[in-house]
Short mmCIF file of C-alpha atoms in Angstrom, two decimals:
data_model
loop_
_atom_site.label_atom_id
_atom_site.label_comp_id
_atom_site.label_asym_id
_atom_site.label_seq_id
_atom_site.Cartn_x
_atom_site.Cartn_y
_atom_site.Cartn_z
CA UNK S 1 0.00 0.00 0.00
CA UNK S 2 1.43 3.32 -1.72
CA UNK S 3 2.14 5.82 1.36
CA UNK S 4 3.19 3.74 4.64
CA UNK S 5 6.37 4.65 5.10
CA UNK S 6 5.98 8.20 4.28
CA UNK S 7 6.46 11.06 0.93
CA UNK S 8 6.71 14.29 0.63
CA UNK S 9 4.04 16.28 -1.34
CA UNK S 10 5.75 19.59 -2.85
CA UNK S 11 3.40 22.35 -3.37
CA UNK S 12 4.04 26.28 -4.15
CA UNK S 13 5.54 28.73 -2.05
CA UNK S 14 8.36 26.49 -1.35
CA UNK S 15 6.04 23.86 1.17
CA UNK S 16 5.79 20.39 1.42
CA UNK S 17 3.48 18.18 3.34
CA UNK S 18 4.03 14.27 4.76
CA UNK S 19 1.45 11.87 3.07
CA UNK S 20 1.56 8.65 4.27
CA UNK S 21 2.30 8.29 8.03
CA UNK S 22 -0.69 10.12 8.84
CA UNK S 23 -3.57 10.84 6.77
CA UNK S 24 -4.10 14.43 5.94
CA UNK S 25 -7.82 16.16 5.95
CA UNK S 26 -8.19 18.73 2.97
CA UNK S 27 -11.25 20.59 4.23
CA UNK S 28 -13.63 21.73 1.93
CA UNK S 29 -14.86 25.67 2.01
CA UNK S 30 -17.33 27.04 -0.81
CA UNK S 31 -17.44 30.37 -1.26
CA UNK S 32 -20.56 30.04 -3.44
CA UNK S 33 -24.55 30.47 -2.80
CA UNK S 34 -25.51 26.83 -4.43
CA UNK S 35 -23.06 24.45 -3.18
CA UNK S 36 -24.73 20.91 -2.81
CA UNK S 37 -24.72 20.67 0.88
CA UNK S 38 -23.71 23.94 2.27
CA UNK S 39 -24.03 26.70 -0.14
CA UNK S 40 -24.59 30.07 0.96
CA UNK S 41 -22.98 28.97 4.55
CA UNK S 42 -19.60 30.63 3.78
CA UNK S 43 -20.54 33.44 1.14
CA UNK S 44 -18.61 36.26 2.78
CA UNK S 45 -14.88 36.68 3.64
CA UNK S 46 -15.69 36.65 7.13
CA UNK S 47 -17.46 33.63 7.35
CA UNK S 48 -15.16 31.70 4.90
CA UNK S 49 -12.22 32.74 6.98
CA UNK S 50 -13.82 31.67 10.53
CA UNK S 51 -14.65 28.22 9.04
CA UNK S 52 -11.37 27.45 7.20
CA UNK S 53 -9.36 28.46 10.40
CA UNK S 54 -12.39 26.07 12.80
CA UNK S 55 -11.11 23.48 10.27
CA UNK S 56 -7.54 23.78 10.89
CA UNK S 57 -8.34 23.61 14.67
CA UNK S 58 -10.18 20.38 14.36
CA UNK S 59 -7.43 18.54 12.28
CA UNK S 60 -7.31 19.85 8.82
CA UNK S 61 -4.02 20.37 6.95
CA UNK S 62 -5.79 21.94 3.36
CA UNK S 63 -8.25 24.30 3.33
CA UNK S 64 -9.61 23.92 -0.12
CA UNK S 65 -11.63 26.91 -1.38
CA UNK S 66 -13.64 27.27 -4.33
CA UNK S 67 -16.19 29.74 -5.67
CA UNK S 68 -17.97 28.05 -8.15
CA UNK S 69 -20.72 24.65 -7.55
CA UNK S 70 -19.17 21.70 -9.26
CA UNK S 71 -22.44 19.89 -8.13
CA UNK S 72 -24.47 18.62 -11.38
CA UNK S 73 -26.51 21.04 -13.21
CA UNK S 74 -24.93 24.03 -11.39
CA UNK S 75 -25.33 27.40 -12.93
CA UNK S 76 -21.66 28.62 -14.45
CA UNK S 77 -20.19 31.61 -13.01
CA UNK S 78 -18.02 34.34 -14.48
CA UNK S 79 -14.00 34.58 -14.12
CA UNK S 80 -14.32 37.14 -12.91
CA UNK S 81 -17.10 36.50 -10.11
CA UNK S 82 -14.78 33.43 -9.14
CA UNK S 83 -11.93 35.60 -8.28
CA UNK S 84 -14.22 38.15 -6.91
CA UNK S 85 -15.25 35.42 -3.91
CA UNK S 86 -11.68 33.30 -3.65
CA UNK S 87 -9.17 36.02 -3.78
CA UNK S 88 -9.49 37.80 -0.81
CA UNK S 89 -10.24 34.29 1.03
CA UNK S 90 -6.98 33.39 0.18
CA UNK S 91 -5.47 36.51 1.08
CA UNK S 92 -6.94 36.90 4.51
CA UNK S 93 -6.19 33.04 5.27
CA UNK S 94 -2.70 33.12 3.95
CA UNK S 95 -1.29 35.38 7.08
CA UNK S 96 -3.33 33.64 9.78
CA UNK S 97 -2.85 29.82 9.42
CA UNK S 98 0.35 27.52 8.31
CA UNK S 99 -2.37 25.24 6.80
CA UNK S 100 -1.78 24.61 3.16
CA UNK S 101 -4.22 26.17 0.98
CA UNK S 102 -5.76 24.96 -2.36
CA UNK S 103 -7.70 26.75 -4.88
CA UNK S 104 -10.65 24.49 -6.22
CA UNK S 105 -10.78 25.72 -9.75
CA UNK S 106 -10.41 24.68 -13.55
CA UNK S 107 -9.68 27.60 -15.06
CA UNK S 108 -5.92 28.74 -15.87
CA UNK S 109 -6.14 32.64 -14.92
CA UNK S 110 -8.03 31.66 -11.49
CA UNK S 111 -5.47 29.28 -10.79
CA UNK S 112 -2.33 32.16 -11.75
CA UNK S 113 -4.38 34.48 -9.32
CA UNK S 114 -5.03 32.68 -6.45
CA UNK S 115 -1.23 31.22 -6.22
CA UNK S 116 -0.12 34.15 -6.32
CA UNK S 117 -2.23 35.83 -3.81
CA UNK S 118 -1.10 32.44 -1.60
CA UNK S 119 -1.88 29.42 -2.81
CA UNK S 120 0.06 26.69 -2.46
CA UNK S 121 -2.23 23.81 -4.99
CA UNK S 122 -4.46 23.92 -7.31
CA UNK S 123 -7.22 21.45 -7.78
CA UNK S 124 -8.81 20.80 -10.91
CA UNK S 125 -11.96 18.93 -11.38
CA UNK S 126 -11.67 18.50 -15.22
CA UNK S 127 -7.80 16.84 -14.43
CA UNK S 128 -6.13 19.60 -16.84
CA UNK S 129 -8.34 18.99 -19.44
CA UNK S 130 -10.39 21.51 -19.58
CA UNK S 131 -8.12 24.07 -19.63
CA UNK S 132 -4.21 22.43 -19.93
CA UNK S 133 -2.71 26.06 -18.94
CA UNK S 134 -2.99 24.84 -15.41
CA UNK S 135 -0.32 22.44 -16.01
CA UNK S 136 2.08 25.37 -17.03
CA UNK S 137 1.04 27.71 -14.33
CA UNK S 138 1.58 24.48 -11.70
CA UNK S 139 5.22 23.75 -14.00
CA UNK S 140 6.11 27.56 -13.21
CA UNK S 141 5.12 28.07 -10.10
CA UNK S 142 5.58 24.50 -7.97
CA UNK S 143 2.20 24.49 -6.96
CA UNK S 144 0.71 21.23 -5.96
CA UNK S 145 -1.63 19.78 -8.04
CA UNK S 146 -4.71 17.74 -7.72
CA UNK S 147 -5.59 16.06 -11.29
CA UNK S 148 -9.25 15.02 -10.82
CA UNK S 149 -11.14 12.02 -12.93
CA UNK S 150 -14.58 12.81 -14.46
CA UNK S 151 -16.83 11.64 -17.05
CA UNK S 152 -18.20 14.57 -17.48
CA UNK S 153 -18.75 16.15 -21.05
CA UNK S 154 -17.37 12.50 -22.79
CA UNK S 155 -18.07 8.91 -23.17
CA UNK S 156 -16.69 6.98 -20.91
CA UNK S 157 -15.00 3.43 -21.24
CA UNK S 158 -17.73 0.84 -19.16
CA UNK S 159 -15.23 -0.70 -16.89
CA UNK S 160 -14.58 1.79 -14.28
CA UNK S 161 -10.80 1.18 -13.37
CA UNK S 162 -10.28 1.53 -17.45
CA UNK S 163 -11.76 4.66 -17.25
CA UNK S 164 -10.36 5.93 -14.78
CA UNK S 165 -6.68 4.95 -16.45
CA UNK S 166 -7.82 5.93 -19.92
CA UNK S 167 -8.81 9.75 -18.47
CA UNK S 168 -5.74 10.19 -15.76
CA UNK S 169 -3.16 8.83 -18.16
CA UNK S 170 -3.83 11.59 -20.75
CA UNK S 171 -3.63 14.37 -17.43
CA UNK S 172 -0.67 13.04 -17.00
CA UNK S 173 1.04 13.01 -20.01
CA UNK S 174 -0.29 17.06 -19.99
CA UNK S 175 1.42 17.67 -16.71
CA UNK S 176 4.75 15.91 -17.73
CA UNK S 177 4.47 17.77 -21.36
CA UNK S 178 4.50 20.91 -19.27
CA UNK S 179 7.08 19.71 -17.22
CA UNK S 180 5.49 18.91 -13.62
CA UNK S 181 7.15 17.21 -11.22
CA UNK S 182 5.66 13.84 -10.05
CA UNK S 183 6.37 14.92 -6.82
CA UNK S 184 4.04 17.89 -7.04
CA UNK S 185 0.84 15.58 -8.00
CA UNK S 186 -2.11 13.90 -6.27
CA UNK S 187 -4.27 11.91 -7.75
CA UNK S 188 -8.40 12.03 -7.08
CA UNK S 189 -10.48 9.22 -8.91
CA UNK S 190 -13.45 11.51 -8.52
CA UNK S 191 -16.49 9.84 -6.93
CA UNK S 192 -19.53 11.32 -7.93
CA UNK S 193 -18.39 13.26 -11.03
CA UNK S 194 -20.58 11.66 -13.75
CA UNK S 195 -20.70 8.50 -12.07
CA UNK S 196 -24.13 8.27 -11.92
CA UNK S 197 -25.30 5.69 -9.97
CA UNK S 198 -24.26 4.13 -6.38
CA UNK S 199 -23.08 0.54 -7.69
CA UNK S 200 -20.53 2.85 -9.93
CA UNK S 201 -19.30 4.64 -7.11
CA UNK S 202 -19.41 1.18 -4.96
CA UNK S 203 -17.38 -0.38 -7.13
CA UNK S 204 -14.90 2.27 -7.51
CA UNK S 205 -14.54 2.21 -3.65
CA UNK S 206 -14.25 -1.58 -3.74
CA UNK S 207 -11.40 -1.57 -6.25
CA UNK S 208 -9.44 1.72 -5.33
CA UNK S 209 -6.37 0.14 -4.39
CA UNK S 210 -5.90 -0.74 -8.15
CA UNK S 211 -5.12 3.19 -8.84
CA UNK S 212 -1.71 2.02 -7.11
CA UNK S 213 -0.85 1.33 -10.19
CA UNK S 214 0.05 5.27 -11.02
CA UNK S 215 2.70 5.11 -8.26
CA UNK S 216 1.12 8.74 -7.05
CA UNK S 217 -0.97 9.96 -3.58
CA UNK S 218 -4.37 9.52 -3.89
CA UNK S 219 -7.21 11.69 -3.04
CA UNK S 220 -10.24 10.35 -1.72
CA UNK S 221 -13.56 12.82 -1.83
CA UNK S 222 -16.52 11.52 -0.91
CA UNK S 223 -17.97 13.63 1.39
CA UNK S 224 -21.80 13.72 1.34
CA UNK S 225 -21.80 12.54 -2.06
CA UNK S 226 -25.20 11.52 -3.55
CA UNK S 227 -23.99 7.72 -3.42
CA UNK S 228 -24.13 8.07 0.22
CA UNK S 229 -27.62 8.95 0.49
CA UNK S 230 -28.63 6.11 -1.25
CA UNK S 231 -27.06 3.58 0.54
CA UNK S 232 -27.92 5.60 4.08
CA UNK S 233 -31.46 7.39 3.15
CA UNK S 234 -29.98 10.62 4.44
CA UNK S 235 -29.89 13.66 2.69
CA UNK S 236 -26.60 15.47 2.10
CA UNK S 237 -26.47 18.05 5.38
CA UNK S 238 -27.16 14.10 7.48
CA UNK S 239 -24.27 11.82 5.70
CA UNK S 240 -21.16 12.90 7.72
CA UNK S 241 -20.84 9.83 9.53
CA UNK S 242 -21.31 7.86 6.20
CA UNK S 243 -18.42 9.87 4.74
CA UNK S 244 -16.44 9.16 7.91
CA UNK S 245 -16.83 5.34 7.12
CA UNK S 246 -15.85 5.49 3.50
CA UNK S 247 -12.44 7.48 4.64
CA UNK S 248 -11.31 4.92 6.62
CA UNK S 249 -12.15 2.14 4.39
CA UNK S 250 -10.55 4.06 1.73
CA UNK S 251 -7.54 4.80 3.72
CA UNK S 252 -7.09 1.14 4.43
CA UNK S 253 -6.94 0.71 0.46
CA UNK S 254 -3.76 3.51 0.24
CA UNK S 255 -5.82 6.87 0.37
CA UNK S 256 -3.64 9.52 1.45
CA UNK S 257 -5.80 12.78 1.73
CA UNK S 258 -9.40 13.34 2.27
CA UNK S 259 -11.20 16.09 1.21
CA UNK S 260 -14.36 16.63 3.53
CA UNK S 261 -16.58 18.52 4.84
CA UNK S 262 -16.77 17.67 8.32
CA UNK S 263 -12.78 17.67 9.28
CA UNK S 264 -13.69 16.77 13.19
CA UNK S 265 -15.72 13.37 12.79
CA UNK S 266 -13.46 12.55 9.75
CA UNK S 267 -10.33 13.51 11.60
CA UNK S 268 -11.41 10.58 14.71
CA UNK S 269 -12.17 8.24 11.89
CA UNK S 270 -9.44 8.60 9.92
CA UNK S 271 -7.28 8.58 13.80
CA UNK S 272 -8.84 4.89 14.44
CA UNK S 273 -7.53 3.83 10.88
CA UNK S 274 -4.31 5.15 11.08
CA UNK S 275 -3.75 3.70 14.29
CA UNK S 276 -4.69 0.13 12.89
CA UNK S 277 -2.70 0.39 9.76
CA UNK S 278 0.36 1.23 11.72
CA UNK S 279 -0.65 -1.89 14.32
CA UNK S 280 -0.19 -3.99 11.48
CA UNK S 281 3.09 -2.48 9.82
CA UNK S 282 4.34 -3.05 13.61
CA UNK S 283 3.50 -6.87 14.03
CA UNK S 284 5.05 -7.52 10.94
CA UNK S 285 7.91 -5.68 11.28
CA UNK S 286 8.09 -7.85 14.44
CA UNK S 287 6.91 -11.31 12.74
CA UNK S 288 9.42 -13.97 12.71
CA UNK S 289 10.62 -14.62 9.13
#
């Protein structure tokens, strides 16, 4: 399992972060009116700020901020309006907390903004497809980067490891073309983005520990996902504990980082697997050949 023994995730601004030994809680704050589950919670600076820094308190190491719903069938915003709610977000977090801080965007000039205004990784839902730029502004800058699967906007291969392979192979032939660092990537197989139903996203749980294959940090992001809810019958603001299950089962299959809303029950979760995974490396360290 990718991660045990420790590596060092190089992001901008000359930081680095452990994955492995521990696993690290990217917490998730929208700056946005329709998020899925808490939109309009966090609209203003203020509020954004006070919730990215309770995060940090409760166990986060991200903060991952984004200003535009990535939910299905969410109304596009402007450049311009994106920058207009994540700039000064970043700005007033990047003096008050040693947290690293991600921008949650797929768009090139957002991405060039908010690292320079502090970022430290950029996170890209469309895996640099949408807009490849990111992959030279991530090559120029160090930032960290977070290459995303989605079926979105394409047919997708029906096996859903193949997919998954098929899409992050071409992102990463675009981030070595621009000359990225492996050392600066994360991997996130996407749950949820255009896979539609909850035996898609099931199965992708059940077989993560085939993404191994990449050799790279994986991302795990399924907080309050719609899969949830159909498993549990809870609606989004009621699946926190369900998302706190799926980290640590996903953490015992080589996740690394976690990207959640809820950092506290996630955090004890996350504690209890960590603890059991590093049991195990002891008794067989100890295990008589």
């Amino acid at each position: 399992m990718r991660g045990l023994e420790g590596s060092l995730w190089r992001v901008g601004h000359g930081r680095q972060i452990e994955l492995g030994r521990r696993s690290v809680i990217m917490a998730i704050i929208n700056v946005t009116p329709d998020s899925f589950s808490d939109g309009g919670r966090f609209e203003t600076v203020d509020a954004a700020v006070e919730q990215a820094l309770r995060a940090v308190s409760e166990g986060a190491g991200i903060i991952d901020i984004g200003g535009e719903s990535t939910r299905p069938n969410a109304a596009a915003v402007s450049p311009s309006e994106e920058q207009a709610r994540v700039l000064p977000v970043i700005e007033a977090l990047r003096g008050r907390t040693q947290a690293l801080i991600s921008i949650d965007t797929y768009r090139a000039e957002t991405a060039r903004l908010a690292v320079g205004a502090g970022a430290h990784i950029v996170n890209d839902v469309f895996g640099l497809q949408k807009e490849p730029d990111i992959a030279d502004i991530a090559a120029a800058t160090g930032a960290g980067l977070c290459i995303m699967h989605t079926g979105r906007d394409r047919a997708k291969l029906p096996d859903v490891i193949a997919d998954q392979v098929h899409f992050l192979k071409r992102s990463l032939a675009i981030a070595a073309a621009a000359g990225v660092n492996s050392d600066r990537i994360v991997l996130d197989p996407g749950f949820g983005f255009a896979k539609e139903t909850a035996e898609e996203n099931l199965e992708l749980m059940a077989r993560f520990s085939e993404l191994s294959r990449f050799g790279l940090p994986l991302l795990a992001g399924t907080s309050r996902k719609r899969f949830l809810g159909a498993v549990t019958g809870r609606e989004a603001a009621d699946r926190d504990s369900a998302t706190a299950v799926t980290s640590a089962l996903l953490r015992l299959q080589g996740a690394a980082v976690f990207r959640v809303h809820n950092v506290a029950i996630n955090r004890d979760a996350l504690d209890i697997a960590d603890a059991m995974l590093n049991a195990r490396k002891e008794f067989e360290r100890k295990r008589p050949t």
